[in-house]
Tab-separated table of N, CA and C in Angstrom:
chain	number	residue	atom	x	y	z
I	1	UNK	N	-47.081	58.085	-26.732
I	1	UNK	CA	-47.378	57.532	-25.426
I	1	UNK	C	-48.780	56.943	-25.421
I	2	UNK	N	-49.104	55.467	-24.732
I	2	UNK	CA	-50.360	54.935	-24.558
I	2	UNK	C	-50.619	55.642	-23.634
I	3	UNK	N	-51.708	56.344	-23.358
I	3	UNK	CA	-52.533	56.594	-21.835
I	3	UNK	C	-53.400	55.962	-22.044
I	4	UNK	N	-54.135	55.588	-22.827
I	4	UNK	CA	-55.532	54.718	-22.930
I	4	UNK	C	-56.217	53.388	-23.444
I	5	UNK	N	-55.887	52.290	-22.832
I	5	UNK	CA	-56.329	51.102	-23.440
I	5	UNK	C	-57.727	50.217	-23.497
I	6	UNK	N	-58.102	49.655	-24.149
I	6	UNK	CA	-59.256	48.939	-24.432
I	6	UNK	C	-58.715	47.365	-24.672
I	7	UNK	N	-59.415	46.825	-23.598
I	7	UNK	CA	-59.143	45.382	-23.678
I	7	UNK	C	-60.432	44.646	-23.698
I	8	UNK	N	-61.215	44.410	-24.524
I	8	UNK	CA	-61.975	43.483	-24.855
I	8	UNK	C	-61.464	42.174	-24.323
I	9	UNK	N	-63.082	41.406	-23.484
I	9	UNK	CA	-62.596	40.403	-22.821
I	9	UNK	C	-63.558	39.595	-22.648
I	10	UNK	N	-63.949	38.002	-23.117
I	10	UNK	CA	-64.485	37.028	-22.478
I	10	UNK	C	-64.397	36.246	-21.514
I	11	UNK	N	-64.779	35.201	-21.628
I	11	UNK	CA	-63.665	34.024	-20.774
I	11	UNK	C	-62.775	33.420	-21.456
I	12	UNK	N	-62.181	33.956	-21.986
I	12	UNK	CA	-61.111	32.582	-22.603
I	12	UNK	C	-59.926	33.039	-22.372
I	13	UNK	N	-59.030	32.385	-22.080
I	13	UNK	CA	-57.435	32.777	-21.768
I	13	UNK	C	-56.873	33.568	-22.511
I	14	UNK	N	-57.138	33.295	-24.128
I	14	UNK	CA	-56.446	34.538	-24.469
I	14	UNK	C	-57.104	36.170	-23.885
I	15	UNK	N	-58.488	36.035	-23.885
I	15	UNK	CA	-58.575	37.651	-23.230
I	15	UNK	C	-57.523	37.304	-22.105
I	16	UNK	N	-58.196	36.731	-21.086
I	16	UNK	CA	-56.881	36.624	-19.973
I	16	UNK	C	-55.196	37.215	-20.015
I	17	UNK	N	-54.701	36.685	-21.204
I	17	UNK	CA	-53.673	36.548	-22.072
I	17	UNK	C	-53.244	38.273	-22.081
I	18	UNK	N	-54.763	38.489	-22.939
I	18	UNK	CA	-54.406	40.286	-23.063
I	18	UNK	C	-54.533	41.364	-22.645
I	19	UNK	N	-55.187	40.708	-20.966
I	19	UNK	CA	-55.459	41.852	-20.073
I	19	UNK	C	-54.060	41.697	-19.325
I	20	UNK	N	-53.445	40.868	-18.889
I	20	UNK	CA	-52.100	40.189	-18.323
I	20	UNK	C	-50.978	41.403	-19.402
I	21	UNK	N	-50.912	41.421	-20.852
I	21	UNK	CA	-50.031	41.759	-21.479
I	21	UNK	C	-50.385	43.488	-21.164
I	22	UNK	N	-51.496	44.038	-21.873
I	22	UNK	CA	-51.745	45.220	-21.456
I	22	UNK	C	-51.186	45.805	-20.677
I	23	UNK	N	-51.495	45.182	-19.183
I	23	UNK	CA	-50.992	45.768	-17.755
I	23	UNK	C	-49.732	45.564	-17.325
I	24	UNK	N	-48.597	44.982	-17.782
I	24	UNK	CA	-47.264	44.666	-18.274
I	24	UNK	C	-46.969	45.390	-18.709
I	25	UNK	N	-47.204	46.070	-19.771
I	25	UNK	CA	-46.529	46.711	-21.401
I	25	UNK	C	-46.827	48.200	-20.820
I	26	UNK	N	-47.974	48.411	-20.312
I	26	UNK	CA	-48.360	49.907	-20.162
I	26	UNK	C	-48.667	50.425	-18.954
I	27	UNK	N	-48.359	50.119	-17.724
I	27	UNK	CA	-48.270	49.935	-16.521
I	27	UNK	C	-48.997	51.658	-16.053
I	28	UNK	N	-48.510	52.538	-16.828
I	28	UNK	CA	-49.156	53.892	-16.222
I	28	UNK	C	-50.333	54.101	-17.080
I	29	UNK	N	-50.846	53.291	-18.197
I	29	UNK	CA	-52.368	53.611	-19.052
I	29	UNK	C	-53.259	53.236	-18.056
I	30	UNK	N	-54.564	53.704	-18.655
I	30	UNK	CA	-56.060	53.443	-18.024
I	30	UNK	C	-56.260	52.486	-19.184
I	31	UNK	N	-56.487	51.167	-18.192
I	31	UNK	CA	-57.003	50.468	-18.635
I	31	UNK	C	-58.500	49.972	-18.559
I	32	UNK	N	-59.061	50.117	-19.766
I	32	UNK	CA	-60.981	49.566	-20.080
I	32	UNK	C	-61.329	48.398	-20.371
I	33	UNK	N	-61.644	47.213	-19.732
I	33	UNK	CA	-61.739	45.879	-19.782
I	33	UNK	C	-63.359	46.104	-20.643
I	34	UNK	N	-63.769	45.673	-21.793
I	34	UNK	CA	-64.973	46.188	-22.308
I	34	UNK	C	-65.003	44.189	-22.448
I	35	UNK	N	-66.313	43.781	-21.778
I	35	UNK	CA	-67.505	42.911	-22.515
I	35	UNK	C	-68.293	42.722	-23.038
I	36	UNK	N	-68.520	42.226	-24.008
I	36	UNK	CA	-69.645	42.336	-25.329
I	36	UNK	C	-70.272	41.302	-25.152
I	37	UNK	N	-71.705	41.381	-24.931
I	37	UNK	CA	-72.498	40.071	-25.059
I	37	UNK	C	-73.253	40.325	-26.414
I	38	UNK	N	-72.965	39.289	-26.780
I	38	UNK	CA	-73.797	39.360	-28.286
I	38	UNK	C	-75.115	39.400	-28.285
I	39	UNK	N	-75.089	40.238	-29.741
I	39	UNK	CA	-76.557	40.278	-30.311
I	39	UNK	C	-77.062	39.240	-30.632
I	40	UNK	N	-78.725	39.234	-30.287
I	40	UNK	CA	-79.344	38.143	-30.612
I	40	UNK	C	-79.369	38.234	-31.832
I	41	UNK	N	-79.525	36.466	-32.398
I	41	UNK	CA	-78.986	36.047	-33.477
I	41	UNK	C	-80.311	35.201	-33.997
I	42	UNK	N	-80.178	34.590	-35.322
I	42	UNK	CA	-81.041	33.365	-35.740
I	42	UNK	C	-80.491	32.152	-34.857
I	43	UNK	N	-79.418	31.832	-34.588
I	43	UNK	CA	-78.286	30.697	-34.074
I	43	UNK	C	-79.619	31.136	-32.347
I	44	UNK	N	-78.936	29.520	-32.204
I	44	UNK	CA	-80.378	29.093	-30.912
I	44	UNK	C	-78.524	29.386	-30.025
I	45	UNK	N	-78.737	29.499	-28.899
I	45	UNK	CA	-77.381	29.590	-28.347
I	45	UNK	C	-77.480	30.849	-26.699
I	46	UNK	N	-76.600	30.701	-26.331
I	46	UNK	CA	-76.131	31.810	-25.275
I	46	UNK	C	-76.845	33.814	-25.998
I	47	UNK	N	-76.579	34.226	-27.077
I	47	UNK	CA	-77.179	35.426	-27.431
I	47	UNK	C	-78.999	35.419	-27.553
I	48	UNK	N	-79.238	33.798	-28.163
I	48	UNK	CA	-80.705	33.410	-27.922
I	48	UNK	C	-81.157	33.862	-26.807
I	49	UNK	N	-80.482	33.462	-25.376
I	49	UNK	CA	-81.158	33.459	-24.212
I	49	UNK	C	-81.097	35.047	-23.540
I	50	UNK	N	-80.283	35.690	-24.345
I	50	UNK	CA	-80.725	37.461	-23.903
I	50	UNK	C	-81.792	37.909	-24.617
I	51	UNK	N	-82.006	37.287	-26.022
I	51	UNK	CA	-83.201	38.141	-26.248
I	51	UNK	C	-84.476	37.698	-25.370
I	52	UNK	N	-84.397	36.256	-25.003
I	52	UNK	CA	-85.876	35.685	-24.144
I	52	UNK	C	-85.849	36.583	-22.717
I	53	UNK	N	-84.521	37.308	-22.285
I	53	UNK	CA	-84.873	37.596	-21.136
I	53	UNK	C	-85.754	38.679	-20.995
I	54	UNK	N	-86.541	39.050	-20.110
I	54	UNK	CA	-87.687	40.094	-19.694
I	54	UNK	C	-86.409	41.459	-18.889
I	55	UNK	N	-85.225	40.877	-18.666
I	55	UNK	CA	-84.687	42.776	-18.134
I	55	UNK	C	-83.401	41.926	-19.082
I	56	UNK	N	-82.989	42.802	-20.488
I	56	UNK	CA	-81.773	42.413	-21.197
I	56	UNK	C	-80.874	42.930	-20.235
I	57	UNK	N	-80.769	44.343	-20.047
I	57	UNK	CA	-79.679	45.066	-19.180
I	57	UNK	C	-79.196	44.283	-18.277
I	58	UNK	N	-80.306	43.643	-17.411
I	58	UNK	CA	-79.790	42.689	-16.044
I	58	UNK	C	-78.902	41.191	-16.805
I	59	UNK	N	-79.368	40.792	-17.500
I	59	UNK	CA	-79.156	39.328	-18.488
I	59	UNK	C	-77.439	39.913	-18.722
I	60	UNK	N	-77.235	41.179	-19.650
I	60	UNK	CA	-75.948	41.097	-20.057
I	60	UNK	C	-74.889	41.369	-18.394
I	61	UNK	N	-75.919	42.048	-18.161
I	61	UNK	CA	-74.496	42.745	-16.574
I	61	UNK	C	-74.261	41.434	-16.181
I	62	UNK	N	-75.127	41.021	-15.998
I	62	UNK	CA	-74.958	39.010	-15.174
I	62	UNK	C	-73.951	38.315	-16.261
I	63	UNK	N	-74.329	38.230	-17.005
I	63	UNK	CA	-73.173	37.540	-18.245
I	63	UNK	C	-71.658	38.026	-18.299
I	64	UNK	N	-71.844	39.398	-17.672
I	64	UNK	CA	-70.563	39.827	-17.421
I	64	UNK	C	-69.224	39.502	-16.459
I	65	UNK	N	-70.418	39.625	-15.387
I	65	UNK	CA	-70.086	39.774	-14.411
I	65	UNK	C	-68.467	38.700	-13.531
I	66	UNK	N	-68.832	37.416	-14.431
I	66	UNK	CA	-67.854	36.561	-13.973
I	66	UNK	C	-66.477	37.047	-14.776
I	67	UNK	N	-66.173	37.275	-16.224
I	67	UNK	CA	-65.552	38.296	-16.684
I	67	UNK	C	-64.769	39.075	-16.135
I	68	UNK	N	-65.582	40.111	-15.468
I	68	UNK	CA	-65.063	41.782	-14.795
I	68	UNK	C	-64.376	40.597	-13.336
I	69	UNK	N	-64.758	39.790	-12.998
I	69	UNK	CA	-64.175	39.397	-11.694
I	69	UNK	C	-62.600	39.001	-12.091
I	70	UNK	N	-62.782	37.974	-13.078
I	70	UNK	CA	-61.717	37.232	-13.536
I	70	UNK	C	-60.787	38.499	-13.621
I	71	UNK	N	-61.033	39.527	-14.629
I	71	UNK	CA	-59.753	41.010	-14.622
I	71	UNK	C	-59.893	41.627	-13.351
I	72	UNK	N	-60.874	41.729	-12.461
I	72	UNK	CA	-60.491	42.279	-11.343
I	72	UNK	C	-58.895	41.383	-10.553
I	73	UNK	N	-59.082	40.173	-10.877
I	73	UNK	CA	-58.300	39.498	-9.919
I	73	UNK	C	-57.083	39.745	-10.774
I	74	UNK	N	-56.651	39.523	-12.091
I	74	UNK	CA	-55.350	40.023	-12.303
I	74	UNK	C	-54.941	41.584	-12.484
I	75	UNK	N	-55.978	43.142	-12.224
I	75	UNK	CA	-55.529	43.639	-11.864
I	75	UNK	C	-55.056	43.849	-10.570
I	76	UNK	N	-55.744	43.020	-9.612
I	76	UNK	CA	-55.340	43.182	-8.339
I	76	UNK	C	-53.789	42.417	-8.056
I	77	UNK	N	-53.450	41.579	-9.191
I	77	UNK	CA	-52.393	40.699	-9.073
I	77	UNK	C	-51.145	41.729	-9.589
I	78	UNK	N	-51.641	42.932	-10.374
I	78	UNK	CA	-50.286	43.866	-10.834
I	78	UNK	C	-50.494	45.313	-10.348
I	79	UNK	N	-51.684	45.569	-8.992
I	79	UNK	CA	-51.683	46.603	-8.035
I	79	UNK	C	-51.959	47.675	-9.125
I	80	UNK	N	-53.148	47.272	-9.795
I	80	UNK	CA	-53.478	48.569	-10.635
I	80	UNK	C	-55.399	48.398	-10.552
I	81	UNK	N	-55.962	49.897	-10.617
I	81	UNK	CA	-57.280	49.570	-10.921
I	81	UNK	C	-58.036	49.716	-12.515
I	82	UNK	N	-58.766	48.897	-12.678
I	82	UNK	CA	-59.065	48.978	-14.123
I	82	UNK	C	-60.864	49.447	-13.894
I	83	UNK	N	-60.853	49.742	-15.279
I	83	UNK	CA	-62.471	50.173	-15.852
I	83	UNK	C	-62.931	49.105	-16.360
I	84	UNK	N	-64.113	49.100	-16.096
I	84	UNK	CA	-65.075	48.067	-16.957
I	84	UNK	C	-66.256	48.835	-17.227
I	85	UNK	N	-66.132	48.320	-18.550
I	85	UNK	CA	-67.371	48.838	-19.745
I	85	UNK	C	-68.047	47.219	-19.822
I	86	UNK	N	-69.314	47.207	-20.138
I	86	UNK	CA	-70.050	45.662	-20.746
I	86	UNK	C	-71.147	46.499	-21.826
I	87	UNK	N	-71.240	45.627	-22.642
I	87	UNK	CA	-72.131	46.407	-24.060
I	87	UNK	C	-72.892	45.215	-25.277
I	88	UNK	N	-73.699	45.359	-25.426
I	88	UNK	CA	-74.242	44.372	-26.325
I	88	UNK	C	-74.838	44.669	-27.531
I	89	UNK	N	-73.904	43.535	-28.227
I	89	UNK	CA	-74.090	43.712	-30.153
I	89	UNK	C	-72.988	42.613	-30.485
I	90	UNK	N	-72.879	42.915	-31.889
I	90	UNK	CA	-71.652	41.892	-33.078
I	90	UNK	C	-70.608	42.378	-31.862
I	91	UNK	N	-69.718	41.653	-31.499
I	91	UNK	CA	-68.700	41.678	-30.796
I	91	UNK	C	-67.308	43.073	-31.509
I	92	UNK	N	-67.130	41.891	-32.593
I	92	UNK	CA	-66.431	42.766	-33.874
I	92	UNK	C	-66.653	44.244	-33.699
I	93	UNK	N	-68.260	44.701	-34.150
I	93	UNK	CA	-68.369	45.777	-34.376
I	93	UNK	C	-68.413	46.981	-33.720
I	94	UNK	N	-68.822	45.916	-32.345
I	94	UNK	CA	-68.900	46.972	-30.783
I	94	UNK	C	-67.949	47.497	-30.211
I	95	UNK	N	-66.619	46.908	-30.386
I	95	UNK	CA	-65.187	46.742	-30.228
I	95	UNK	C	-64.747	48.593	-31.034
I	96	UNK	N	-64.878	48.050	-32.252
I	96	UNK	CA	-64.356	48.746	-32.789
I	96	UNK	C	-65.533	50.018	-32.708
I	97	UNK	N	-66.704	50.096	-32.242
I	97	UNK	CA	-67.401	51.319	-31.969
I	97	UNK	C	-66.616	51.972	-30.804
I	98	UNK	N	-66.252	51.116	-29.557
I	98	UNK	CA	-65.834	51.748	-28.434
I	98	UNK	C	-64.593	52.336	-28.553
I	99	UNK	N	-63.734	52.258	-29.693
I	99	UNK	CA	-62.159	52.236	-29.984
I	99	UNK	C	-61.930	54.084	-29.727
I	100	UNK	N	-62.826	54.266	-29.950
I	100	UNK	CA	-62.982	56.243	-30.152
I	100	UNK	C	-62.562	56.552	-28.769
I	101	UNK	N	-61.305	57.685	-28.466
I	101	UNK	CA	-60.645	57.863	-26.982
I	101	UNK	C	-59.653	56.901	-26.672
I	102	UNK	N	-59.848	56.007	-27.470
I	102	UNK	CA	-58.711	55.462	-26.800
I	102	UNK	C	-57.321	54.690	-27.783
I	103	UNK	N	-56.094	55.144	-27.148
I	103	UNK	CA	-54.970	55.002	-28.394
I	103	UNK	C	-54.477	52.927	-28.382
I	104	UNK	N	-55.256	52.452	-28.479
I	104	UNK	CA	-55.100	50.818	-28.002
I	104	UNK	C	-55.649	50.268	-28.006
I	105	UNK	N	-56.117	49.224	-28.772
I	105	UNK	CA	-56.819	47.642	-28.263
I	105	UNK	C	-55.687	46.825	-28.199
I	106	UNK	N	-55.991	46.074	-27.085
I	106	UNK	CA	-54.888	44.963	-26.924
I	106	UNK	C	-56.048	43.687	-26.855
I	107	UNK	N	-56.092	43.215	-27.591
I	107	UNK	CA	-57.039	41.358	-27.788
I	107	UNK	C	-56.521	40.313	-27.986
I	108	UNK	N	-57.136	39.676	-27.570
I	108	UNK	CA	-56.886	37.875	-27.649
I	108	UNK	C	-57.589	37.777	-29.157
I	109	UNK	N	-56.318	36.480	-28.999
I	109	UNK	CA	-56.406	36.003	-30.828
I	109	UNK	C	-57.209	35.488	-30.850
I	110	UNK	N	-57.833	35.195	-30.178
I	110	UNK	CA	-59.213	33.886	-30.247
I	110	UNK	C	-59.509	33.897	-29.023
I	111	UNK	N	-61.089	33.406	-28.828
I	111	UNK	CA	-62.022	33.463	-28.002
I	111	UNK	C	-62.009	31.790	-27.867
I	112	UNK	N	-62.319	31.264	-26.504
I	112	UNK	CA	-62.226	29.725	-26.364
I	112	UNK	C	-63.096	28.826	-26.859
I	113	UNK	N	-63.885	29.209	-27.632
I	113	UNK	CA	-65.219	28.308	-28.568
I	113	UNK	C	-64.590	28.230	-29.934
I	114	UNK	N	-64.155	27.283	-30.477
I	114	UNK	CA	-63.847	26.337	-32.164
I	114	UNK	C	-65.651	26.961	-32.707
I	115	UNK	N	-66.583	26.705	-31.872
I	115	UNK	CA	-67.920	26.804	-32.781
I	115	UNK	C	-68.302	28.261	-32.532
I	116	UNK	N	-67.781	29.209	-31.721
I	116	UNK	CA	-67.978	30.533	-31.797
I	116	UNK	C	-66.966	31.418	-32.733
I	117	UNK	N	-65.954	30.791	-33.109
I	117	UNK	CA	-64.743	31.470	-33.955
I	117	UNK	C	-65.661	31.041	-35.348
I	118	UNK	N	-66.004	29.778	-35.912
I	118	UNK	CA	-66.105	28.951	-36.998
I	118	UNK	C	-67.709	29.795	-37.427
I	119	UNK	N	-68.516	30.033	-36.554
I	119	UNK	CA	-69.850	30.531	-36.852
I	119	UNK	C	-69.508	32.230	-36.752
I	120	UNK	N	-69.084	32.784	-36.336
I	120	UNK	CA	-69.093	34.086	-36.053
I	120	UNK	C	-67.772	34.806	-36.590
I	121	UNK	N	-66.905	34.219	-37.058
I	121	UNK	CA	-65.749	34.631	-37.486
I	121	UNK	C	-64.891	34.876	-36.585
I	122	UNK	N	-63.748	35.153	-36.622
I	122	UNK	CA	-62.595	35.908	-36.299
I	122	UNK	C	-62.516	37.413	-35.566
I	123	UNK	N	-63.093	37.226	-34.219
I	123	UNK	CA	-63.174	39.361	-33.699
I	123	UNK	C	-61.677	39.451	-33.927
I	124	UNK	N	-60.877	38.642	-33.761
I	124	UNK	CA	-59.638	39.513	-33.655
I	124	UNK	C	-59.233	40.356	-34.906
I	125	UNK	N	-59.409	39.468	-35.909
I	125	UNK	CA	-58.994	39.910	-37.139
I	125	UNK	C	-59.790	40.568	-37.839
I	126	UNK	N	-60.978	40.920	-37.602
I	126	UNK	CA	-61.796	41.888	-38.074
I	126	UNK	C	-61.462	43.235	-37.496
I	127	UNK	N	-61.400	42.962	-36.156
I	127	UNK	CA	-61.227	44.525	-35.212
I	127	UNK	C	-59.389	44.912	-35.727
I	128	UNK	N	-59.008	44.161	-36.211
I	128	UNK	CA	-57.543	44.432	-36.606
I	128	UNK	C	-57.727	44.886	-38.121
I	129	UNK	N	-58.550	44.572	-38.978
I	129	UNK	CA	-58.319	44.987	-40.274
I	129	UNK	C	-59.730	46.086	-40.188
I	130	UNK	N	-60.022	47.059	-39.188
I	130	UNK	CA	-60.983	47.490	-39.149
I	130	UNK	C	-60.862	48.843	-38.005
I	131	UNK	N	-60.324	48.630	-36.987
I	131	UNK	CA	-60.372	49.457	-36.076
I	131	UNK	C	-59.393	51.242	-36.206
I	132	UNK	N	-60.095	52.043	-36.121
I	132	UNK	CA	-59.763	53.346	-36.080
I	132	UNK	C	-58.290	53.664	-35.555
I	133	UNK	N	-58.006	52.835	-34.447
I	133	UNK	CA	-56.545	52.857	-33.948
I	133	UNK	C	-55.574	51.329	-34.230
I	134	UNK	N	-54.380	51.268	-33.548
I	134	UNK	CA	-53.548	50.329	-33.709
I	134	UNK	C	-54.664	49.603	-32.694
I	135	UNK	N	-54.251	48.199	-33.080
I	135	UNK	CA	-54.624	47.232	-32.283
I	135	UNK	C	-53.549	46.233	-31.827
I	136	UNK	N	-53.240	45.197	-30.987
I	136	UNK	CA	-51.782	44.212	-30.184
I	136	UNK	C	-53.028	43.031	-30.015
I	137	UNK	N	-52.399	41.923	-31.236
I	137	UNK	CA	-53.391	40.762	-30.475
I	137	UNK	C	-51.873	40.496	-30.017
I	138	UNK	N	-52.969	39.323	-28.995
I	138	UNK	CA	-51.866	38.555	-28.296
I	138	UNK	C	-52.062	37.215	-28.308
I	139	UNK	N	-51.171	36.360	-28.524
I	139	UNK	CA	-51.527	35.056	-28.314
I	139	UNK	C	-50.928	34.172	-27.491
């Protein structure tokens, strides 16, 4: 039996994709919508501009925040309440740090950036050839 899921989530439809499937498939689990804002990097970019900020904590919750809304609105669309976790590091690795407690990741196959998949690799398929429990991408 799932009681416990972890859904890692950006903006891109496939998270969308796999918070939608999650709450479908497992209707009585607790579901954990977790956002990862990345670690600052050498790459000038979106993780650049958390390390310049003066409160990181405030920088990632804000980065989140549109995120946790977007799954608020499709749990509210399947009359369930969800958890949100937000956490910052390698996406990949944070994923699979949070995996502990819980029998599930359900992820999107891809994140909506060609230059965030191409520079940063593949989270799906890392947290899939990597993670402590089963993982369900979805595409």
């Amino acid at each position: 039996m799932v009681a416990r899921v972890l859904v890692p989530m950006d903006d891109s439809a496939m998270a969308a994709a796999a918070l939608e499937f999650a709450l479908e498939t497992f209707p009585a689990a607790e579901v954990t919508v977790l956002h990862v804002a990345g670690a600052p990097t050498s790459f000038m970019g979106g993780a650049m501009s958390l390390a310049m900020s003066d409160d990181i904590d405030s920088a990632v919750a804000e980065r989140a925040e549109p995120v946790f809304d977007r799954a608020q609105e499709i749990a509210d669309d399947h009359g369930v309440e969800i958890v949100t976790d937000v956490a910052l590091g390698s996406p990949a690795k944070t994923i699979i740090d949070h995996a502990e407690g819980f029998d599930l990741i359900v992820i999107g196959s891809h994140s909506s950036s060609l230059a965030s998949r191409l520079l940063l690799g593949n989270v799906a398929e890392t947290v899939t050839q990597n993670a402590p429990i089963p993982v369900t991408v979805v595409r």
